[in-house]
Coordinates of C-alpha atoms in Angstrom, one line a residue:
M1 CA -0.5 27.3 -43.2
P2 CA 0.3 27.6 -39.4
E3 CA 3.5 25.9 -38.4
R4 CA 2.8 22.6 -36.1
A5 CA 5.1 19.9 -35.4
V6 CA 6.0 17.4 -32.8
I7 CA 9.8 18.6 -32.6
A8 CA 10.5 21.8 -34.6
A9 CA 13.9 22.3 -36.3
R10 CA 16.9 23.8 -34.6
P11 CA 16.7 27.7 -35.0
A12 CA 18.9 30.5 -34.1
P13 CA 18.6 32.2 -30.8
L14 CA 16.8 35.8 -30.9
P15 CA 16.5 38.4 -28.4
D16 CA 13.3 38.9 -26.4
P17 CA 11.0 41.7 -27.6
S18 CA 9.4 41.9 -23.9
G19 CA 12.8 42.6 -22.5
T20 CA 13.1 39.2 -20.9
Q21 CA 15.4 36.3 -21.9
P22 CA 13.0 33.4 -23.1
A23 CA 14.8 33.4 -26.7
Q24 CA 17.7 31.2 -25.5
R25 CA 18.8 28.1 -27.2
G26 CA 16.2 25.8 -25.4
T27 CA 16.3 24.8 -21.9
S28 CA 20.2 24.6 -20.9
P29 CA 21.4 21.3 -19.3
D30 CA 22.0 22.9 -15.9
I31 CA 18.7 24.8 -15.6
A32 CA 17.1 21.4 -16.6
L33 CA 18.8 19.6 -14.0
I34 CA 17.8 22.0 -11.1
G35 CA 14.4 22.1 -12.6
I36 CA 14.1 18.3 -12.5
Y37 CA 15.5 18.5 -8.8
E38 CA 13.1 21.0 -7.3
I39 CA 10.1 19.0 -9.1
S40 CA 11.1 15.8 -7.6
K41 CA 10.9 17.3 -4.2
I42 CA 7.4 19.1 -5.0
L43 CA 6.0 15.6 -6.3
T44 CA 7.1 13.6 -3.1
A45 CA 5.8 16.2 -0.5
A46 CA 2.6 15.3 1.3
R47 CA 0.1 17.6 -0.1
R48 CA -3.3 17.6 -2.1
L49 CA -2.7 16.5 -5.7
E50 CA -4.0 19.8 -7.2
I51 CA -1.7 22.1 -5.1
T52 CA 1.2 19.7 -6.1
L53 CA 0.4 19.9 -9.8
A54 CA 0.1 23.8 -9.3
N55 CA 3.4 24.0 -7.7
V56 CA 5.0 21.9 -10.5
V57 CA 3.7 24.3 -13.0
N58 CA 4.9 27.5 -10.9
V59 CA 8.6 26.0 -11.3
L60 CA 8.5 25.7 -14.9
S61 CA 7.1 29.3 -15.0
S62 CA 9.7 31.0 -12.8
M63 CA 12.9 28.8 -13.1
L64 CA 12.5 27.8 -16.6
Q65 CA 11.0 30.9 -18.3
M66 CA 8.3 29.1 -19.6
R67 CA 5.1 31.1 -19.6
H68 CA 1.5 29.9 -18.9
G69 CA 2.3 26.5 -18.0
M70 CA -0.8 23.9 -17.6
I71 CA -1.3 20.3 -16.4
V72 CA -4.8 18.8 -17.4
I73 CA -5.5 15.3 -15.9
L74 CA -8.5 13.8 -17.8
D75 CA -11.2 11.5 -15.9
P76 CA -12.2 7.9 -17.6
E77 CA -14.2 9.7 -20.1
G78 CA -11.5 11.7 -21.4
E79 CA -13.0 15.1 -20.2
P80 CA -10.7 17.2 -17.8
D81 CA -11.0 16.1 -14.3
M82 CA -8.4 18.3 -12.8
V83 CA -6.4 21.5 -14.5
A84 CA -3.6 23.3 -12.6
T85 CA -1.9 26.4 -13.9
T86 CA 0.3 29.1 -12.6
G87 CA -1.3 31.0 -9.9
W88 CA -3.8 28.2 -9.4
T89 CA -6.1 28.6 -6.3
P90 CA -9.2 26.3 -5.5
Q91 CA -11.3 29.6 -5.9
I92 CA -10.4 29.9 -9.5
A93 CA -10.3 25.9 -10.2
S94 CA -13.8 26.2 -12.2
Q95 CA -12.9 29.0 -14.3
I96 CA -9.7 27.8 -15.4
R97 CA -11.3 24.4 -16.4
A98 CA -13.6 26.3 -18.7
R99 CA -10.5 27.8 -20.7
V100 CA -8.5 24.6 -21.7
P101 CA -7.4 24.5 -25.3
Q102 CA -9.7 21.2 -25.8
K103 CA -8.9 20.7 -29.5
A104 CA -5.1 20.7 -28.8
I105 CA -5.3 18.4 -25.7
D106 CA -7.6 15.9 -27.4
Q107 CA -4.7 15.8 -30.5
I108 CA -1.9 15.0 -27.8
V109 CA -4.2 12.6 -26.0
A110 CA -5.4 10.8 -29.5
T111 CA -1.8 10.8 -30.8
A112 CA 0.0 10.1 -27.3
T113 CA 2.8 12.2 -28.7
P114 CA 4.1 15.8 -28.1
L115 CA 2.5 18.7 -30.0
V116 CA 4.6 22.0 -31.1
V117 CA 2.6 25.0 -32.6
H118 CA 5.0 27.8 -33.6
D119 CA 2.1 30.4 -33.7
V120 CA -1.1 29.9 -32.0
A121 CA -2.6 33.1 -33.4
A122 CA -2.4 31.1 -36.8
D123 CA -3.7 27.6 -36.0
A124 CA -7.2 26.3 -36.0
L125 CA -6.8 24.1 -32.7
F126 CA -6.8 27.6 -30.9
E127 CA -9.4 29.4 -32.5
G128 CA -11.1 31.7 -29.8
L129 CA -8.5 31.1 -27.1
V130 CA -5.7 33.3 -28.5
D131 CA -6.4 35.8 -25.7
L132 CA -5.0 33.2 -22.9
F133 CA -1.6 33.6 -24.2
E134 CA -1.1 37.0 -24.1
P135 CA 0.9 37.9 -27.3
V136 CA 3.9 40.3 -27.0
E137 CA 4.1 42.9 -29.5
R138 CA 6.3 42.0 -32.7
A139 CA 6.6 38.5 -31.4
K140 CA 4.8 35.2 -31.7
V141 CA 3.6 32.6 -29.1
S142 CA 4.4 29.0 -29.3
F143 CA 2.6 26.3 -27.7
I144 CA 4.6 23.0 -26.7
G145 CA 2.2 20.4 -24.9
V146 CA 3.4 16.5 -24.0
P147 CA 1.2 13.5 -23.1
I148 CA 1.2 12.5 -19.3
K149 CA 1.4 8.5 -19.1
A150 CA 0.6 6.2 -16.3
D151 CA 2.3 3.0 -17.8
T152 CA 1.2 2.9 -21.6
R153 CA -2.2 4.9 -20.8
V154 CA -2.4 8.6 -21.5
I155 CA -4.0 10.3 -18.5
G156 CA -3.5 14.0 -19.2
T157 CA -1.1 16.7 -20.7
L158 CA 1.6 19.1 -19.6
S159 CA 1.9 22.3 -21.7
I160 CA 3.6 25.4 -21.7
D161 CA 4.2 28.5 -24.1
R162 CA 7.1 30.5 -25.1
I163 CA 7.7 33.6 -27.0
W164 CA 9.7 34.0 -30.2
D165 CA 10.3 36.2 -33.1
G166 CA 8.6 35.2 -36.2
S167 CA 11.7 36.1 -38.5
A168 CA 13.5 33.0 -37.5
R169 CA 13.1 29.5 -36.1
F170 CA 13.3 28.6 -32.3
R171 CA 14.8 25.7 -30.9
F172 CA 12.1 23.4 -29.2
D173 CA 13.4 20.0 -29.2
D174 CA 15.3 20.6 -25.9
D175 CA 12.1 21.9 -24.4
V176 CA 10.2 18.6 -25.6
R177 CA 12.7 16.5 -24.2
F178 CA 12.5 18.4 -20.8
L179 CA 8.9 18.6 -20.6
T180 CA 8.6 14.9 -21.1
M181 CA 10.7 14.1 -18.4
V182 CA 8.6 16.1 -16.3
A183 CA 5.4 14.6 -17.8
N184 CA 6.8 10.9 -16.6
L185 CA 7.3 12.3 -13.2
V186 CA 3.9 13.7 -12.8
G187 CA 2.2 10.5 -14.4
Q188 CA 3.7 8.4 -11.7
T189 CA 2.7 10.6 -8.8
V190 CA -0.6 10.8 -10.1
R191 CA -0.9 7.1 -10.5
L192 CA 0.3 6.6 -6.8
H193 CA -2.4 9.2 -5.6
D194 CA -5.0 7.3 -7.4
L195 CA -3.8 3.7 -5.9
V196 CA -3.8 5.3 -2.1
A197 CA -7.0 6.9 -2.6
R198 CA -8.6 3.4 -4.2
D199 CA -7.2 1.8 -1.4
R200 CA -8.6 4.2 1.3
D201 CA -12.1 4.1 -0.4
R202 CA -11.9 0.4 -0.1
L203 CA -10.9 0.3 3.3
I204 CA -13.8 2.7 4.5
A205 CA -16.2 0.8 2.3
E206 CA -14.9 -2.8 4.1
T207 CA -15.3 -1.1 7.4
H208 CA -18.8 0.2 6.8
R209 CA -19.9 -3.1 5.7
L210 CA -18.3 -5.0 8.7
E211 CA -20.0 -2.3 11.0
K212 CA -23.5 -2.6 9.4
A213 CA -23.2 -6.5 9.3
L214 CA -22.0 -6.3 13.2
T215 CA -25.1 -4.1 14.0
E216 CA -27.4 -6.6 12.2
E217 CA -26.1 -9.7 13.7
A218 CA -25.3 -8.7 17.1
G219 CA -26.5 -11.1 19.8
A220 CA -27.6 -13.5 17.1
E221 CA -24.7 -15.8 18.1
P222 CA -23.0 -16.9 21.4
Q223 CA -20.3 -14.3 22.0
T224 CA -17.5 -16.3 22.7
A225 CA -14.4 -17.6 21.1
V226 CA -11.7 -20.3 21.3
G227 CA -9.2 -19.4 24.0
I228 CA -10.6 -15.8 24.6
I229 CA -11.5 -15.3 28.4
G230 CA -13.6 -12.1 29.3
D231 CA -17.1 -11.1 30.0
S232 CA -16.7 -7.3 29.7
L233 CA -18.5 -5.2 26.9
P234 CA -15.4 -4.4 25.1
V235 CA -14.3 -8.1 24.7
K236 CA -17.8 -9.1 23.6
R237 CA -17.9 -6.4 21.0
L238 CA -14.3 -7.6 19.8
V239 CA -15.4 -11.3 19.6
A240 CA -18.4 -10.6 17.9
T241 CA -16.4 -8.5 15.4
A242 CA -14.0 -11.2 14.9
R243 CA -16.8 -13.6 14.1
I244 CA -18.0 -11.3 11.2
V245 CA -14.3 -10.4 10.0
A246 CA -13.3 -14.1 10.0
R247 CA -16.0 -15.1 7.2
S248 CA -13.9 -12.9 4.5
N249 CA -10.5 -13.0 3.6
S250 CA -9.9 -9.6 4.4
A251 CA -6.6 -8.5 6.1
V252 CA -6.9 -7.6 9.5
L253 CA -4.6 -5.3 11.7
L254 CA -4.8 -6.0 15.4
R255 CA -3.6 -3.0 17.2
G256 CA -2.9 -2.5 21.1
E257 CA -0.2 -2.6 23.9
S258 CA 2.0 -5.4 24.8
G259 CA 0.3 -8.1 26.6
T260 CA -3.3 -7.6 25.4
G261 CA -3.6 -11.0 23.7
K262 CA -3.2 -9.9 19.9
E263 CA -2.0 -13.4 18.8
L264 CA -4.7 -14.9 20.9
F265 CA -7.4 -13.1 18.7
A266 CA -5.4 -13.6 15.4
R267 CA -5.5 -17.5 16.1
A268 CA -9.4 -17.0 17.3
I269 CA -10.0 -15.3 13.8
H270 CA -8.2 -18.2 12.1
E271 CA -10.4 -20.9 13.9
L272 CA -13.6 -19.0 13.1
S273 CA -12.8 -18.9 9.5
P274 CA -13.4 -21.3 6.8
R275 CA -9.9 -21.7 6.8
A276 CA -9.7 -23.5 10.2
D277 CA -8.7 -26.8 8.9
K278 CA -5.4 -25.1 7.0
P279 CA -2.4 -24.2 8.6
F280 CA -1.9 -21.0 11.1
I281 CA 1.5 -19.9 10.8
R282 CA 3.0 -17.3 13.0
V283 CA 6.2 -14.9 12.5
N284 CA 7.6 -12.4 15.1
C285 CA 9.0 -9.7 12.8
A286 CA 11.0 -8.0 15.2
A287 CA 12.9 -11.1 16.3
L288 CA 14.6 -11.7 12.8
P289 CA 16.9 -9.3 10.9
E290 CA 16.2 -8.4 7.5
T291 CA 17.9 -11.1 5.5
V292 CA 16.7 -13.9 7.8
L293 CA 13.2 -12.5 7.9
E294 CA 13.1 -12.6 3.9
S295 CA 14.3 -16.3 3.9
E296 CA 11.9 -17.2 6.7
L297 CA 9.0 -15.5 4.6
F298 CA 9.7 -16.4 1.0
G299 CA 12.0 -19.5 1.5
H300 CA 15.4 -20.0 -0.4
E301 CA 16.7 -22.3 -3.0
K302 CA 19.9 -24.7 -2.4
G303 CA 23.1 -22.7 -2.6
A304 CA 21.3 -19.3 -2.5
F305 CA 23.8 -18.1 0.3
T306 CA 26.3 -19.6 2.7
G307 CA 24.8 -22.3 4.7
A308 CA 21.8 -23.1 2.2
L309 CA 22.3 -26.8 1.8
A310 CA 18.9 -27.6 0.6
M311 CA 15.8 -25.9 -0.9
R312 CA 13.6 -24.4 2.1
Q313 CA 9.7 -23.6 1.8
G314 CA 9.0 -20.1 3.3
R315 CA 6.1 -19.5 5.6
F316 CA 3.9 -18.0 3.1
E317 CA 4.1 -21.3 1.3
L318 CA 3.5 -23.1 4.4
A319 CA 0.4 -21.2 5.2
H320 CA -1.1 -21.4 1.7
G321 CA -5.0 -21.8 2.0
G322 CA -4.6 -20.8 5.7
T323 CA -3.8 -17.9 7.7
L324 CA -0.2 -15.9 8.4
F325 CA 0.2 -14.0 11.4
L326 CA 2.8 -11.4 11.6
D327 CA 3.6 -9.9 14.7
E328 CA 5.4 -6.7 15.2
I329 CA 4.7 -5.6 11.5
G330 CA 5.7 -2.0 12.4
E331 CA 9.4 -3.1 13.0
I332 CA 10.2 -4.3 9.6
S333 CA 12.7 -2.1 7.3
P334 CA 11.5 0.2 4.6
A335 CA 13.4 -2.1 2.1
F336 CA 11.5 -5.2 3.2
Q337 CA 8.1 -3.3 3.2
A338 CA 8.5 -3.0 -0.7
K339 CA 9.0 -6.8 -1.1
L340 CA 6.1 -7.6 1.6
L341 CA 3.9 -5.3 -0.6
R342 CA 4.1 -7.3 -3.9
V343 CA 3.4 -10.3 -2.2
L344 CA 0.1 -8.8 -0.4
Q345 CA -0.8 -7.0 -4.0
E346 CA -0.3 -10.0 -6.1
G347 CA 0.1 -13.1 -4.1
E348 CA 3.2 -13.7 -5.8
F349 CA 6.8 -14.2 -5.0
E350 CA 10.0 -15.8 -5.6
R351 CA 12.3 -17.5 -3.1
V352 CA 15.5 -16.0 -2.3
G353 CA 18.1 -17.0 -4.8
G354 CA 15.4 -18.2 -7.2
N355 CA 13.8 -17.1 -10.3
K356 CA 10.6 -19.2 -10.3
T357 CA 7.5 -17.1 -9.4
L358 CA 5.3 -18.6 -6.8
K359 CA 1.5 -17.8 -6.0
V360 CA -0.2 -18.4 -2.7
D361 CA -3.7 -17.9 -1.2
V362 CA -2.8 -16.4 2.3
R363 CA -5.1 -14.6 4.9
L364 CA -2.9 -12.2 6.4
V365 CA -3.5 -11.0 10.0
C366 CA -0.6 -8.4 11.2
A367 CA -0.3 -6.8 14.8
T368 CA 1.7 -4.2 16.3
N369 CA 1.7 -1.8 19.3
K370 CA 3.4 0.8 17.3
D371 CA 1.7 4.3 16.1
L372 CA 1.6 3.5 12.5
E373 CA 0.0 6.5 11.3
Q374 CA 3.0 8.5 12.6
A375 CA 5.3 6.1 11.3
V376 CA 3.9 6.6 7.8
A377 CA 4.1 10.6 8.5
K378 CA 7.7 10.5 9.3
G379 CA 8.4 8.2 6.2
E380 CA 9.4 5.2 8.3
F381 CA 6.6 3.1 6.9
R382 CA 5.0 3.0 3.6
A383 CA 1.6 4.3 2.9
D384 CA 0.8 1.9 0.6
L385 CA 1.7 -1.1 2.6
Y386 CA -0.3 0.6 5.5
Y387 CA -3.6 0.7 3.6
R388 CA -3.0 -2.9 2.5
I389 CA -2.8 -4.2 6.0
N390 CA -5.2 -2.0 7.7
V391 CA -8.4 -3.0 5.6
V392 CA -10.0 -4.2 9.3
P393 CA -8.3 -2.5 12.1
L394 CA -9.3 -4.1 15.7
V395 CA -8.1 -2.2 18.6
L396 CA -7.4 -4.5 21.8
P397 CA -8.2 -2.6 25.1
P398 CA -5.5 -2.8 27.7
L399 CA -6.5 -4.8 31.1
R400 CA -6.9 -1.4 33.2
E401 CA -10.2 -0.6 30.5
R402 CA -11.6 -3.9 31.4
P403 CA -11.4 -4.5 35.1
G404 CA -14.3 -6.5 35.4
D405 CA -12.2 -9.6 33.4
I406 CA -9.5 -9.6 36.0
E407 CA -11.1 -11.9 38.5
T408 CA -12.3 -14.1 35.8
L409 CA -8.9 -14.3 34.1
A410 CA -6.9 -14.8 37.1
R411 CA -9.1 -17.9 38.2
A412 CA -8.4 -19.3 34.7
F413 CA -4.9 -19.0 35.1
L414 CA -5.0 -20.6 38.2
E415 CA -6.9 -23.5 36.7
R416 CA -4.3 -23.9 34.1
F417 CA -1.7 -23.7 36.5
N418 CA -3.2 -26.6 38.6
R419 CA -3.9 -29.0 35.5
E420 CA -0.3 -28.4 34.3
N421 CA 1.1 -29.0 38.1
K422 CA -1.4 -31.4 39.3
R423 CA -2.5 -29.2 42.1
R424 CA -5.7 -28.0 43.6
L425 CA -5.2 -24.7 44.8
S426 CA -8.0 -21.8 44.9
M427 CA -8.1 -18.1 45.3
S428 CA -9.9 -16.4 48.3
D429 CA -11.9 -13.0 47.9
S430 CA -9.2 -11.4 49.6
A431 CA -6.7 -12.4 46.9
V432 CA -8.9 -11.3 44.0
A433 CA -9.5 -8.0 45.9
V434 CA -5.9 -7.5 45.7
L435 CA -5.6 -8.2 41.9
M436 CA -8.5 -5.8 41.3
R437 CA -6.9 -2.9 42.7
C438 CA -3.4 -3.6 40.8
Y439 CA -2.8 -1.4 37.4
F440 CA -1.0 -4.1 35.4
P441 CA 1.0 -2.2 32.7
G442 CA 2.0 -5.3 31.5
N443 CA -1.8 -6.1 31.0
V444 CA -2.8 -9.9 30.6
R445 CA 0.5 -11.5 30.4
E446 CA 1.6 -9.6 33.5
L447 CA -1.5 -11.0 35.2
E448 CA -0.8 -14.3 34.2
N449 CA 2.9 -14.3 35.4
C450 CA 1.6 -12.8 38.8
V451 CA -0.9 -15.5 39.4
R452 CA 1.7 -18.4 38.2
R453 CA 4.6 -16.7 40.5
T454 CA 2.1 -16.6 43.4
A455 CA 0.7 -20.2 42.9
T456 CA 4.3 -21.5 42.6
L457 CA 5.3 -20.2 46.1
A458 CA 2.1 -20.4 47.9
R459 CA 2.2 -22.6 51.0
E460 CA -1.1 -23.4 51.6
A461 CA -4.3 -24.6 49.6
I462 CA -5.9 -21.4 49.5
I463 CA -4.1 -18.6 48.1
S464 CA -4.6 -15.1 50.2
S465 CA -3.6 -11.7 49.8
H466 CA -0.5 -12.2 52.0
D467 CA 0.8 -14.8 49.2
F468 CA 1.3 -11.9 46.8
A469 CA 4.5 -10.2 46.4
C470 CA 3.2 -7.1 47.0
D471 CA 3.0 -7.9 50.8
T472 CA 6.4 -8.4 51.0
G473 CA 7.6 -5.3 49.2
Q474 CA 8.7 -7.4 46.1
C475 CA 6.1 -6.3 43.6
L476 CA 7.7 -6.7 40.3
S477 CA 5.5 -4.2 38.9
A478 CA 6.6 -1.7 41.4
V479 CA 10.2 -2.3 40.9
L480 CA 10.0 -2.2 37.1
W481 CA 8.2 1.1 36.8
K482 CA 9.3 2.7 39.9
G483 CA 5.9 3.5 41.1
S484 CA 4.4 4.4 44.7
A485 CA 1.2 3.1 45.9
P486 CA -1.1 5.9 47.4
K487 CA -2.5 5.5 50.5
A488 CA -6.0 4.3 50.5
A489 CA -8.8 7.3 51.1
P490 CA -12.1 7.0 52.6
A491 CA -14.9 6.5 50.3
N492 CA -16.4 9.8 50.2
Q493 CA -13.1 11.6 49.4
P494 CA -10.8 11.5 46.4
S495 CA -7.4 9.7 46.2
P496 CA -4.6 12.2 47.4
Q497 CA -2.5 13.5 44.6
P498 CA 1.2 12.4 44.6
P499 CA 3.9 14.9 45.4
A500 CA 5.2 17.0 42.5
P501 CA 9.0 16.2 41.2
V502 CA 11.9 17.5 42.6
P503 CA 13.1 20.4 40.3
L504 CA 16.8 20.7 39.2
A505 CA 17.3 24.7 39.5
P506 CA 17.5 26.5 37.6
V507 CA 15.5 24.3 34.9
P508 CA 13.0 21.9 36.1
L509 CA 13.3 18.1 35.1
A510 CA 11.0 17.0 32.6
P511 CA 9.3 13.6 32.7
I512 CA 11.5 10.9 30.6
P513 CA 9.8 9.1 28.2
L514 CA 9.4 5.2 28.8
A515 CA 10.2 4.4 25.2
R516 CA 13.7 6.1 25.4
E517 CA 15.5 5.1 28.3
P518 CA 14.8 3.2 31.7
L519 CA 12.8 5.1 34.0
P520 CA 14.9 7.3 36.4
M521 CA 14.2 7.2 40.3
T522 CA 11.6 9.7 40.6
E523 CA 9.4 10.3 43.8
S524 CA 6.1 9.8 42.0
N525 CA 4.4 7.7 39.0
E526 CA 3.0 11.3 38.0
A527 CA 6.5 12.5 37.3
A528 CA 7.2 9.1 35.3
G529 CA 4.2 9.6 33.0
L530 CA 2.5 6.6 34.9
P531 CA -0.7 6.3 36.7
P532 CA -0.5 7.2 40.3
N533 CA -2.1 3.8 41.6
C534 CA 0.5 1.6 39.9
P535 CA 1.0 -0.9 41.2
G536 CA -2.2 -0.3 43.0
T537 CA -2.4 -2.0 46.4
A538 CA -2.5 -0.8 49.8
A539 CA -0.3 -3.7 51.0
C540 CA 2.7 -2.7 48.5
T541 CA 5.8 -1.3 50.3
A542 CA 7.9 -0.7 47.2
T543 CA 8.0 2.9 47.3
S544 CA 10.6 5.1 45.6
P545 CA 12.7 7.5 47.7
R546 CA 13.2 11.0 47.5
F547 CA 16.3 12.1 45.8
T548 CA 17.9 15.7 45.8
E549 CA 19.1 17.6 42.9
R550 CA 22.7 16.1 43.3
E551 CA 21.6 12.7 43.5
Q552 CA 19.1 13.0 40.2
L553 CA 22.0 14.3 38.4
L554 CA 24.4 11.7 39.6
N555 CA 22.2 9.1 38.7
A556 CA 21.7 10.5 34.9
M557 CA 25.7 10.7 34.6
E558 CA 25.9 7.3 35.6
R559 CA 23.4 5.9 33.4
S560 CA 24.9 7.7 30.5
G561 CA 28.6 6.8 30.9
W562 CA 29.3 10.2 32.2
V563 CA 28.5 11.6 28.9
Q564 CA 27.3 15.1 29.2
A565 CA 25.4 15.2 26.0
K566 CA 23.4 12.0 26.8
A567 CA 22.7 13.0 30.6
A568 CA 21.1 16.1 29.0
R569 CA 18.7 14.1 27.0
I570 CA 17.9 12.0 29.7
L571 CA 16.9 15.0 32.2
N572 CA 15.3 17.0 29.1
L573 CA 18.1 19.7 29.5
T574 CA 20.9 21.1 27.3
P575 CA 24.4 20.3 27.7
R576 CA 25.1 23.6 29.1
Q577 CA 22.7 23.5 31.6
I578 CA 24.1 20.1 32.6
G579 CA 27.4 21.6 32.9
Y580 CA 26.4 24.3 35.0
A581 CA 24.5 22.2 37.3
L582 CA 27.7 19.8 37.7
R583 CA 29.6 22.8 38.7
K584 CA 27.1 24.1 40.8
H585 CA 27.3 20.7 42.9
G586 CA 30.8 20.1 42.5
I587 CA 30.6 16.7 40.6
D588 CA 33.8 16.0 39.0
I589 CA 33.5 14.3 35.7
K590 CA 35.0 10.9 35.3
R591 CA 37.5 10.3 32.4
F592 CA 37.5 6.9 30.8

């Protein structure tokens, strides 16, 4: 009778007939710990699942001296859907799938327990497949297989084979224990890949459905929404999409630069939806620390922390049946992302300090100006949360991409100012022309502030071009962005290019990113990474002076508190180059 068991008895160690050393007393604890560590690194890497599983098998074969490892992942019908072995490549994937020991795999899946076969040559489960295991002379080949589980369901198997001398029994219980741990890790990884794949497929299907509905119903309804002003094509398309999206309960992610009106579109989606008579609750995630944000969203029980004198409902409870708008969703911490994911997935949560599970029905609308794809790649934002909130993405264009809306928005803001202040101001065509030439890096918010500031300081009933700050050299946009206005060129000639930045010998100064530090005093917008027409009016006199190498170096040192390493980062140089430049220009280092 062939020897077959779940876990074999403990045998004595034997020398390896092939010259290698697989006949040790099972897998030693040190080797097992190192193997688990290396396998965990492989499973957390961002690769295709087939390649990840093949790398796991390679570790089992190389580090742990296990021969011919194989991972088989089953499809819903129980057939091998994915097979990874030592030396797996996409070219030989179909050939490997045809050589799976199906009977042994079926027994492991049916019993959901490990399987140990001491001699595959004498076992009926491997009839016709003995050549797969390459037996060594005077030695026997044993098979060890364990189930791969996701929760309680068997989704595949992990198997290896070992060489042992048939004259004595070999210890397999340590190998079974180790392979079971590896199989648990593999099962969780496969489950995570399946969840991400299903979310991605659902996102694609939802996007296609909405695009189809938008194509069919474009122009069927008036392209206006409460509070949204604009006649440009991008705005009309967004409003049409918002009308269709509002009918469902799908999560919406609003993306765009700061000041483009993301909260306005979130409110419009709520008011166009069947939830319009329910609450619209908004939360700025970047304005609150993590502990306070958790209490704000989930609420807290009395005595949950110091100062919690009474039970308080969270924003999720307050938004029950309505819409919850989470602004700056990209700024929440990874720890809080996991807590938020459960609410979005199950609709359940507990108040801080409580143990009662609450269930809510909330339509989620999120907004961010952060590159979430890059944040996911860096590990700063969870991929599963990204797919949950990015069901229907709406990208709001900046104001510079829809200049036709500037006049409409400006006159609407002036009318609102007149109503609030009981005045009767109007705007001349020359004033509108000034606004049309502006760049507005702050988008609609900056345009509104510009109109309100000009209307507040206007001395006459008609606002002209001379009433704007650009005419007196006090344009806030120019001061903020250190821009320089190019001279107007004839209609038949292109606008002149701004001068090149002044280099700091021997290494040229690189542009300083806006997101890292305040902009340095450079002689052109192009050097600062901004369009050359900011603020874009010929009347604007706010221009940046020319700075020498010494002055640029002094400016960087002052801004960095005379820390050479920080000044080097500002100027995109190395600390050694900063030291050379300081000595060259005779600048003494200030000591604090």
